[in-house]
C-alpha positions as a Python dict, from the first residue, in 0.01 Angstrom:
ca = {
    (1, 'M'): (0, 0, 0),
    (2, 'A'): (-301, -204, 112),
    (3, 'K'): (-256, -434, 410),
    (4, 'Q'): (-240, -802, 317),
    (5, 'Q'): (-470, -1033, 512),
    (6, 'L'): (-325, -1380, 570),
    (7, 'T'): (-510, -1660, 394),
    (8, 'E'): (-617, -1984, 559),
    (9, 'D'): (-344, -2173, 370),
    (10, 'E'): (-83, -1932, 504),
    (11, 'I'): (-215, -1972, 860),
    (12, 'K'): (-201, -2348, 815),
    (13, 'A'): (161, -2333, 692),
    (14, 'I'): (261, -2120, 993),
    (15, 'V'): (90, -2354, 1240),
    (16, 'A'): (248, -2663, 1079),
    (17, 'R'): (593, -2500, 1090),
    (18, 'E'): (562, -2400, 1455),
    (19, 'L'): (442, -2750, 1546),
    (20, 'R'): (733, -2907, 1362),
    (21, 'L'): (989, -2684, 1537),
    (22, 'S'): (841, -2732, 1885),
    (23, 'Q'): (805, -3110, 1843),
    (24, 'G'): (1162, -3140, 1719),
    (25, 'S'): (1296, -2944, 2013),
    (26, 'D'): (1085, -3142, 2261),
    (27, 'R'): (1195, -3481, 2130),
    (28, 'T'): (1565, -3394, 2115),
    (29, 'E'): (1589, -3222, 2455),
    (30, 'L'): (1301, -3298, 2689),
    (31, 'A'): (1128, -3622, 2592),
    (32, 'Q'): (1407, -3852, 2709),
    (33, 'K'): (1439, -3658, 3033),
    (34, 'R'): (1068, -3703, 3108),
    (35, 'L'): (1071, -4069, 3005),
    (36, 'T'): (1364, -4147, 3235),
    (37, 'A'): (1195, -3966, 3524),
    (38, 'L'): (873, -4164, 3471),
    (39, 'E'): (1063, -4494, 3459),
    (40, 'Y'): (1262, -4417, 3774),
    (41, 'Y'): (942, -4313, 3950),
    (42, 'Q'): (793, -4654, 3866),
    (43, 'G'): (1111, -4839, 3967),
    (44, 'E'): (1215, -4928, 3611),
    (45, 'M'): (1590, -4869, 3585),
    (46, 'K'): (1706, -4981, 3243),
    (47, 'D'): (2048, -4822, 3295),
    (48, 'V'): (2112, -5034, 3607),
    (49, 'P'): (2031, -5391, 3494),
    (50, 'A'): (2036, -5662, 3758),
    (51, 'E'): (2288, -5945, 3726),
    (52, 'V'): (2152, -6291, 3658),
    (53, 'G'): (2101, -6482, 3980),
    (54, 'R'): (2155, -6175, 4197),
    (55, 'S'): (1929, -5932, 4381),
    (56, 'K'): (1694, -5733, 4159),
    (57, 'V'): (1571, -5490, 4427),
    (58, 'V'): (1529, -5123, 4328),
    (59, 'S'): (1556, -4826, 4562),
    (60, 'M'): (1247, -4606, 4509),
    (61, 'D'): (1395, -4270, 4606),
    (62, 'V'): (1230, -4063, 4333),
    (63, 'S'): (887, -4199, 4422),
    (64, 'D'): (948, -4178, 4798),
    (65, 'T'): (1073, -3819, 4792),
    (66, 'I'): (784, -3696, 4578),
    (67, 'G'): (542, -3893, 4795),
    (68, 'W'): (676, -3719, 5106),
    (69, 'M'): (667, -3369, 4954),
    (70, 'L'): (340, -3376, 4762),
    (71, 'P'): (85, -3400, 5048),
    (72, 'G'): (242, -3109, 5237),
    (73, 'I'): (240, -2884, 4931),
    (74, 'V'): (-120, -2971, 4838),
    (75, 'R'): (-228, -2925, 5200),
    (76, 'V'): (-122, -2559, 5188),
    (77, 'F'): (-401, -2488, 4940),
    (78, 'T'): (-665, -2734, 5058),
    (79, 'A'): (-647, -2633, 5425),
    (80, 'S'): (-821, -2302, 5351),
    (81, 'D'): (-1178, -2254, 5238),
    (82, 'H'): (-1056, -2027, 4960),
    (83, 'M'): (-816, -2126, 4683),
    (84, 'A'): (-820, -1764, 4565),
    (85, 'Q'): (-956, -1445, 4715),
    (86, 'A'): (-1063, -1123, 4544),
    (87, 'E'): (-948, -809, 4725),
    (88, 'P'): (-1177, -503, 4725),
    (89, 'V'): (-1019, -184, 4591),
    (90, 'E'): (-1273, 64, 4727),
    (91, 'Q'): (-1526, 59, 5009),
    (92, 'G'): (-1808, -22, 4770),
    (93, 'D'): (-1626, -326, 4633),
    (94, 'I'): (-1647, -536, 4950),
    (95, 'E'): (-1967, -721, 4862),
    (96, 'S'): (-1876, -773, 4497),
    (97, 'A'): (-1529, -897, 4599),
    (98, 'K'): (-1691, -1148, 4834),
    (99, 'Q'): (-1916, -1271, 4554),
    (100, 'A'): (-1621, -1294, 4315),
    (101, 'T'): (-1426, -1495, 4574),
    (102, 'D'): (-1715, -1738, 4618),
    (103, 'G'): (-1756, -1768, 4240),
    (104, 'V'): (-1390, -1836, 4168),
    (105, 'N'): (-1368, -2101, 4439),
    (106, 'Y'): (-1691, -2267, 4323),
    (107, 'V'): (-1558, -2286, 3967),
    (108, 'F'): (-1227, -2432, 4082),
    (109, 'W'): (-1334, -2676, 4355),
    (110, 'K'): (-1680, -2782, 4241),
    (111, 'Q'): (-1706, -2743, 3865),
    (112, 'N'): (-1353, -2866, 3786),
    (113, 'D'): (-1264, -3109, 4067),
    (114, 'G'): (-1001, -2862, 4187),
    (115, 'Y'): (-831, -3107, 4421),
    (116, 'K'): (-741, -3340, 4134),
    (117, 'V'): (-624, -3049, 3915),
    (118, 'L'): (-403, -2920, 4196),
    (119, 'Y'): (-271, -3266, 4282),
    (120, 'D'): (-193, -3368, 3922),
    (121, 'A'): (-27, -3038, 3828),
    (122, 'T'): (188, -3036, 4143),
    (123, 'H'): (281, -3402, 4086),
    (124, 'D'): (389, -3324, 3728),
    (125, 'S'): (589, -3027, 3854),
    (126, 'L'): (779, -3235, 4110),
    (127, 'L'): (838, -3529, 3876),
    (128, 'L'): (886, -3364, 3537),
    (129, 'G'): (987, -3008, 3626),
    (130, 'D'): (673, -2827, 3503),
    (131, 'G'): (304, -2884, 3559),
    (132, 'I'): (89, -2748, 3275),
    (133, 'I'): (-269, -2635, 3336),
    (134, 'K'): (-502, -2551, 3050),
    (135, 'A'): (-795, -2316, 3116),
    (136, 'W'): (-1066, -2239, 2863),
    (137, 'W'): (-1430, -2151, 2821),
    (138, 'D'): (-1641, -2448, 2715),
    (139, 'D'): (-1956, -2321, 2544),
    (140, 'E'): (-2127, -2662, 2555),
    (141, 'P'): (-2465, -2605, 2726),
    (142, 'I'): (-2537, -2777, 3057),
    (143, 'Y'): (-2891, -2915, 3094),
    (144, 'T'): (-3116, -3024, 3377),
    (145, 'V'): (-3406, -3264, 3322),
    (146, 'S'): (-3726, -3251, 3528),
    (147, 'T'): (-4073, -3411, 3521),
    (148, 'H'): (-4396, -3227, 3609),
    (149, 'S'): (-4736, -3389, 3662),
    (150, 'G'): (-5095, -3267, 3672),
    (151, 'L'): (-5035, -2936, 3496),
    (152, 'T'): (-5322, -2737, 3355),
    (153, 'A'): (-5296, -2599, 3003),
    (154, 'E'): (-5209, -2254, 3138),
    (155, 'Q'): (-4940, -2393, 3370),
    (156, 'L'): (-4795, -2599, 3088),
    (157, 'Q'): (-4783, -2296, 2861),
    (158, 'M'): (-4604, -2088, 3125),
    (159, 'L'): (-4352, -2370, 3190),
    (160, 'V'): (-4248, -2419, 2828),
    (161, 'A'): (-4265, -2052, 2726),
    (162, 'D'): (-3899, -1999, 2815),
    (163, 'D'): (-3663, -2031, 2516),
    (164, 'D'): (-3425, -2238, 2731),
    (165, 'V'): (-3686, -2513, 2782),
    (166, 'E'): (-3723, -2812, 2550),
    (167, 'V'): (-4014, -3056, 2580),
    (168, 'M'): (-3887, -3413, 2580),
    (169, 'A'): (-4216, -3594, 2649),
    (170, 'L'): (-4579, -3480, 2685),
    (171, 'T'): (-4876, -3687, 2806),
    (172, 'P'): (-5225, -3524, 2795),
    (173, 'Y'): (-5517, -3662, 2999),
    (174, 'D'): (-5894, -3649, 2949),
    (175, 'N'): (-5939, -3426, 3255),
    (176, 'G'): (-5736, -3152, 3086),
    (177, 'T'): (-5415, -3200, 3283),
    (178, 'H'): (-5076, -3286, 3142),
    (179, 'D'): (-4759, -3469, 3245),
    (180, 'V'): (-4450, -3325, 3086),
    (181, 'K'): (-4078, -3400, 3089),
    (182, 'I'): (-3858, -3104, 3000),
    (183, 'R'): (-3494, -3024, 2952),
    (184, 'R'): (-3383, -2679, 3064),
    (185, 'V'): (-3055, -2503, 2985),
    (186, 'K'): (-2890, -2459, 3323),
    (187, 'S'): (-2581, -2289, 3189),
    (188, 'K'): (-2466, -2184, 2842),
    (189, 'G'): (-2107, -2283, 2919),
    (190, 'K'): (-1845, -2288, 3191),
    (191, 'I'): (-1475, -2248, 3260),
    (192, 'K'): (-1288, -2577, 3237),
    (193, 'L'): (-947, -2672, 3372),
    (194, 'A'): (-729, -2966, 3270),
    (195, 'V'): (-375, -3079, 3345),
    (196, 'I'): (-178, -3147, 3026),
    (197, 'A'): (70, -3437, 3026),
    (198, 'G'): (427, -3336, 2953),
    (199, 'E'): (446, -3534, 2629),
    (200, 'D'): (129, -3363, 2502),
    (201, 'F'): (249, -3005, 2550),
    (202, 'Y'): (459, -2810, 2299),
    (203, 'I'): (631, -2474, 2324),
    (204, 'D'): (852, -2286, 2081),
    (205, 'P'): (1223, -2364, 2135),
    (206, 'E'): (1322, -2003, 2198),
    (207, 'A'): (1072, -1938, 2477),
    (208, 'K'): (1200, -1853, 2826),
    (209, 'S'): (859, -1902, 2988),
    (210, 'V'): (501, -1986, 2899),
    (211, 'D'): (410, -1618, 2929),
    (212, 'D'): (649, -1499, 2655),
    (213, 'A'): (620, -1800, 2423),
    (214, 'R'): (555, -1733, 2056),
    (215, 'F'): (379, -2070, 2016),
    (216, 'L'): (203, -2306, 2258),
    (217, 'A'): (0, -2617, 2185),
    (218, 'D'): (-140, -2932, 2338),
    (219, 'R'): (-214, -3263, 2169),
    (220, 'C'): (-488, -3517, 2228),
    (221, 'D'): (-613, -3823, 2041),
    (222, 'V'): (-976, -3804, 1928),
    (223, 'T'): (-1191, -3995, 1681),
    (224, 'R'): (-1314, -3848, 1357),
    (225, 'S'): (-1666, -3892, 1492),
    (226, 'D'): (-1579, -3668, 1788),
    (227, 'L'): (-1451, -3394, 1558),
    (228, 'I'): (-1763, -3406, 1343),
    (229, 'A'): (-1979, -3391, 1657),
    (230, 'D'): (-1785, -3077, 1759),
    (231, 'G'): (-1902, -2912, 1439),
    (232, 'Y'): (-1594, -2932, 1217),
    (233, 'D'): (-1635, -2978, 842),
    (234, 'V'): (-1696, -3342, 749),
    (235, 'D'): (-1480, -3334, 436),
    (236, 'K'): (-1189, -3180, 627),
    (237, 'V'): (-1222, -3435, 907),
    (238, 'N'): (-1225, -3729, 666),
    (239, 'S'): (-913, -3595, 492),
    (240, 'I'): (-705, -3597, 813),
    (241, 'N'): (-405, -3828, 783),
    (242, 'A'): (-369, -4077, 1066),
    (243, 'G'): (-64, -4287, 1143),
    (244, 'D'): (139, -4457, 1412),
    (245, 'D'): (335, -4197, 1606),
    (246, 'D'): (291, -4314, 1963),
    (247, 'E'): (486, -4144, 2239),
    (248, 'A'): (714, -4363, 2451),
    (249, 'E'): (602, -4165, 2756),
    (250, 'E'): (241, -4275, 2698),
    (251, 'F'): (349, -4637, 2712),
    (252, 'A'): (553, -4563, 3026),
    (253, 'R'): (240, -4421, 3188),
    (254, 'G'): (41, -4725, 3073),
    (255, 'V'): (-224, -4512, 2900),
    (256, 'R'): (-204, -4667, 2553),
    (257, 'D'): (-191, -5018, 2410),
    (258, 'Q'): (61, -5113, 2146),
    (259, 'D'): (-218, -5179, 1892),
    (260, 'D'): (-498, -4923, 1906),
    (261, 'S'): (-594, -4917, 1539),
    (262, 'A'): (-962, -4897, 1447),
    (263, 'T'): (-1136, -5091, 1173),
    (264, 'D'): (-1408, -4825, 1137),
    (265, 'K'): (-1281, -4493, 999),
    (266, 'S'): (-1525, -4294, 1211),
    (267, 'T'): (-1369, -4433, 1530),
    (268, 'E'): (-1011, -4407, 1406),
    (269, 'L'): (-793, -4201, 1637),
    (270, 'V'): (-634, -3890, 1491),
    (271, 'E'): (-413, -3628, 1654),
    (272, 'K'): (-577, -3298, 1739),
    (273, 'Y'): (-371, -2992, 1834),
    (274, 'E'): (-507, -2681, 1998),
    (275, 'C'): (-257, -2403, 1931),
    (276, 'Q'): (-202, -2053, 2063),
    (277, 'L'): (42, -1853, 1852),
    (278, 'M'): (152, -1500, 1771),
    (279, 'V'): (121, -1399, 1405),
    (280, 'D'): (52, -1081, 1210),
    (281, 'V'): (-285, -1164, 1059),
    (282, 'D'): (-390, -826, 916),
    (283, 'G'): (-54, -707, 785),
    (284, 'D'): (-20, -405, 1018),
    (285, 'G'): (320, -518, 1146),
    (286, 'M'): (182, -611, 1490),
    (287, 'A'): (141, -978, 1584),
    (288, 'E'): (-201, -1087, 1707),
    (289, 'T'): (-278, -1386, 1925),
    (290, 'V'): (-437, -1662, 1719),
    (291, 'R'): (-612, -1977, 1842),
    (292, 'A'): (-603, -2260, 1589),
    (293, 'I'): (-726, -2620, 1579),
    (294, 'Y'): (-497, -2842, 1369),
    (295, 'A'): (-534, -3216, 1313),
    (296, 'G'): (-317, -3481, 1155),
    (297, 'K'): (55, -3534, 1118),
    (298, 'G'): (323, -3301, 996),
    (299, 'D'): (283, -3046, 718),
    (300, 'S'): (9, -3256, 556),
    (301, 'G'): (-231, -3202, 847),
    (302, 'V'): (-558, -3011, 826),
    (303, 'L'): (-644, -2670, 973),
    (304, 'L'): (-994, -2721, 1113),
    (305, 'H'): (-1049, -2375, 1262),
    (306, 'W'): (-869, -2053, 1348),
    (307, 'E'): (-961, -1719, 1503),
    (308, 'V'): (-797, -1409, 1644),
    (309, 'W'): (-794, -1467, 2019),
    (310, 'D'): (-861, -1170, 2249),
    (311, 'S'): (-942, -1366, 2566),
    (312, 'E'): (-717, -1476, 2850),
    (313, 'P'): (-416, -1707, 2784),
    (314, 'I'): (-497, -2077, 2757),
    (315, 'Y'): (-190, -2233, 2919),
    (316, 'Y'): (-30, -2183, 3260),
    (317, 'S'): (284, -2340, 3406),
    (318, 'I'): (375, -2449, 3760),
    (319, 'P'): (758, -2475, 3769),
    (320, 'C'): (937, -2686, 4027),
    (321, 'D'): (1288, -2533, 4035),
    (322, 'P'): (1312, -2272, 3757),
    (323, 'I'): (1640, -2239, 3570),
    (324, 'P'): (1720, -1884, 3456),
    (325, 'H'): (1679, -1822, 3082),
    (326, 'R'): (1511, -2162, 3023),
    (327, 'W'): (1143, -2246, 3024),
    (328, 'D'): (1189, -2606, 3143),
    (329, 'S'): (1257, -2637, 3515),
    (330, 'R'): (1460, -2878, 3720),
    (331, 'S'): (1253, -3143, 3897),
    (332, 'V'): (1284, -3344, 4215),
    (333, 'A'): (1358, -3643, 3993),
    (334, 'D'): (1656, -3458, 3845),
    (335, 'V'): (1821, -3425, 4187),
    (336, 'T'): (1736, -3772, 4316),
    (337, 'M'): (1782, -4007, 4019),
    (338, 'D'): (2160, -4028, 4065),
    (339, 'V'): (2107, -4111, 4432),
    (340, 'Q'): (1855, -4380, 4334),
    (341, 'R'): (2113, -4534, 4102),
    (342, 'V'): (2380, -4542, 4374),
    (343, 'K'): (2145, -4673, 4641),
    (344, 'T'): (2010, -4942, 4410),
    (345, 'V'): (2359, -5076, 4342),
    (346, 'L'): (2456, -5059, 4712),
    (347, 'L'): (2132, -5220, 4824),
    (348, 'R'): (2170, -5507, 4577),
    (349, 'Q'): (2529, -5565, 4688),
    (350, 'A'): (2431, -5556, 5056),
    (351, 'L'): (2151, -5808, 5007),
    (352, 'D'): (2371, -6034, 4795),
    (353, 'N'): (2630, -6024, 5074),
    (354, 'I'): (2366, -6111, 5335),
    (355, 'Y'): (2239, -6400, 5120),
    (356, 'A'): (2593, -6530, 5079),
    (357, 'A'): (2663, -6503, 5453),
    (358, 'N'): (2335, -6663, 5560),
    (359, 'I'): (2340, -6941, 5301),
    (360, 'P'): (2712, -6988, 5225),
    (361, 'Q'): (2857, -7197, 4949),
    (362, 'K'): (3012, -7527, 5056),
    (363, 'E'): (3356, -7669, 4989),
    (364, 'A'): (3379, -8043, 4920),
    (365, 'E'): (3613, -8276, 4734),
    (366, 'A'): (3496, -8383, 4392),
    (367, 'G'): (3310, -8713, 4411),
    (368, 'S'): (3310, -8714, 4793),
    (369, 'V'): (2931, -8676, 4824),
    (370, 'V'): (2680, -8941, 4725),
    (371, 'N'): (2393, -8693, 4671),
    (372, 'P'): (2555, -8367, 4547),
    (373, 'D'): (2211, -8213, 4469),
    (374, 'E'): (2167, -8170, 4843),
    (375, 'L'): (2466, -7937, 4845),
    (376, 'V'): (2341, -7730, 4552),
    (377, 'N'): (1972, -7720, 4651),
    (378, 'P'): (1960, -7792, 5025),
    (379, 'Q'): (1631, -7867, 5196),
    (380, 'F'): (1542, -7844, 5561),
    (381, 'G'): (1593, -8180, 5730),
    (382, 'G'): (1783, -8317, 5432),
    (383, 'V'): (2084, -8550, 5470),
    (384, 'I'): (2416, -8510, 5290),
    (385, 'W'): (2569, -8855, 5236),
    (386, 'R'): (2945, -8822, 5242),
    (387, 'K'): (3163, -9110, 5126),
    (388, 'A'): (3378, -9280, 5387),
    (389, 'G'): (3727, -9136, 5420),
    (390, 'S'): (3647, -8818, 5224),
    (391, 'A'): (3738, -8474, 5350),
    (392, 'P'): (3473, -8297, 5557),
    (393, 'I'): (3232, -8054, 5397),
    (394, 'V'): (3296, -7698, 5517),
    (395, 'P'): (3114, -7370, 5441),
    (396, 'H'): (3290, -7121, 5217),
    (397, 'V'): (3329, -6812, 5436),
    (398, 'T'): (3209, -6485, 5281),
    (399, 'P'): (3322, -6168, 5461),
    (400, 'F'): (3021, -5972, 5592),
    (401, 'I'): (3040, -5618, 5454),
    (402, 'A'): (2670, -5532, 5424),
    (403, 'N'): (2697, -5299, 5724),
    (404, 'H'): (2936, -5076, 5528),
    (405, 'A'): (2694, -5070, 5237),
    (406, 'F'): (2413, -4962, 5467),
    (407, 'D'): (2635, -4681, 5604),
    (408, 'A'): (2687, -4562, 5246),
    (409, 'I'): (2310, -4582, 5185),
    (410, 'N'): (2248, -4366, 5493),
    (411, 'Y'): (2493, -4111, 5355),
    (412, 'Q'): (2299, -4101, 5027),
    (413, 'D'): (1982, -4035, 5228),
    (414, 'Q'): (2156, -3729, 5372),
    (415, 'V'): (2235, -3616, 5017),
    (416, 'I'): (1862, -3626, 4933),
    (417, 'E'): (1784, -3433, 5251),
    (418, 'R'): (2031, -3158, 5163),
    (419, 'R'): (1899, -3130, 4808),
    (420, 'T'): (1526, -3143, 4874),
    (421, 'G'): (1467, -3067, 5241),
    (422, 'V'): (1292, -3401, 5289),
    (423, 'S'): (1388, -3570, 5617),
    (424, 'R'): (1230, -3766, 5901),
    (425, 'Q'): (1150, -3439, 6078),
    (426, 'T'): (953, -3306, 5782),
    (427, 'M'): (755, -3625, 5723),
    (428, 'A'): (604, -3673, 6067),
    (429, 'L'): (691, -3622, 6430),
    (430, 'D'): (900, -3922, 6531),
    (431, 'P'): (932, -3960, 6913),
    (432, 'E'): (1290, -4082, 6880),
    (433, 'A'): (1388, -3777, 6677),
    (434, 'L'): (1325, -3553, 6979),
    (435, 'Q'): (1535, -3744, 7229),
    (436, 'N'): (1839, -3554, 7360),
    (437, 'Q'): (1731, -3244, 7169),
    (438, 'T'): (1611, -2913, 7299),
    (439, 'A'): (1290, -2770, 7161),
    (440, 'T'): (1485, -2488, 6995),
    (441, 'A'): (1732, -2726, 6828),
    (442, 'N'): (1450, -2942, 6697),
    (443, 'Q'): (1263, -2639, 6561),
    (444, 'N'): (1577, -2515, 6386),
    (445, 'A'): (1624, -2855, 6222),
    (446, 'R'): (1262, -2856, 6105),
    (447, 'D'): (1289, -2502, 5968),
    (448, 'A'): (1604, -2588, 5773),
    (449, 'S'): (1448, -2901, 5627),
    (450, 'Y'): (1126, -2725, 5533),
    (451, 'S'): (1301, -2439, 5356),
    (452, 'R'): (1337, -2635, 5032),
    (453, 'I'): (982, -2771, 5040),
    (454, 'R'): (835, -2426, 5110),
    (455, 'S'): (1008, -2290, 4803),
    (456, 'E'): (807, -2542, 4598),
    (457, 'E'): (488, -2428, 4775),
    (458, 'R'): (553, -2066, 4681),
    (459, 'R'): (605, -2160, 4315),
    (460, 'V'): (280, -2357, 4306),
    (461, 'G'): (100, -2058, 4454),
    (462, 'K'): (252, -1817, 4199),
}
């Protein structure tokens, strides 16, 4: 029996199905988790509303803990001259390994702003559980422009003889010389790295890790004009369905306005998905890796391009605290959000108690004061006119219990320290922290506190 090659319509149906399954799983299990983490990080606690007329302060434990951990983790990789190092296998590989090391580090640090990639991916890992990095080869040429003056005809001919040179402007002179402006192809492409936001990344629901996933994809919003400029078929691009399907997480990040519709169809935003999936294309019973570009919404989207992919994987994950048999990891936010809730309530109660103790209510007989507004809204230097023979005005005593609330808050800080390893000793050397401690005892405390943070460093460096 002849092997059956999959048609483009069949590839499209498979891609649409995998997208639908992964989006459904993401929105039912992970989207709300990420949204809550983002809101807590920004101090928006919708599940702990403030009472009217009371303190509205919010404890920023998620943000503080990540802020303490992140610089130390990033510093592990930025302190060295080499992000990665190629090891020679044989004696003759030493020089080539050195060149490979220099090349890899140049691509990461210089061509791709490696510090920002590392920072953003680690930040996503700590806050959301997983940082997703996308790596791909961008075949868009890179040009350099230069101007040359006073060239003879022979020099001009030698300069523009290269196929990679394009003449942009040419000015001949009567003396036989020429001024020329050229554009030269510096590179025919380069490796690019990007950090994918959690709400823009999709993975098949049955995957245990990015490495064994049957389907992976990332989403971005582009204009039809951008797609046409990338070389996709004009008729296909114009047939893409566009609609309002904004992610709540995008609004939480503040990266999208509520109304971003375009009046010109060419500048209308459409959803573009780059997908990496496993599918048996040639009917031999073995699944091949396919890269597909899909645009639009749902099953009525458009397959713009697909190809059998024999290069390196596109997506890589940096997990924070991996959970066995699940691809999504536990984040720092997961282990500190409950503490932030408790501390927020305690802090509001403590401040309300301090306000009540410092500016107490007053007890007075009804009608005994000529100007009662002065009791309700007192002003410095104001006079309360009390009627003759009326009972004296006395403050309503509020028991001071804020100190107990602060003790409970300190206990919650210890909970964060036990869960994450973040403490005063791990943030910076505090002179008071060393008083009445031996050097060995202080070092033991630092080692214990760092143990949790170092585990995150090892995962980032996986």
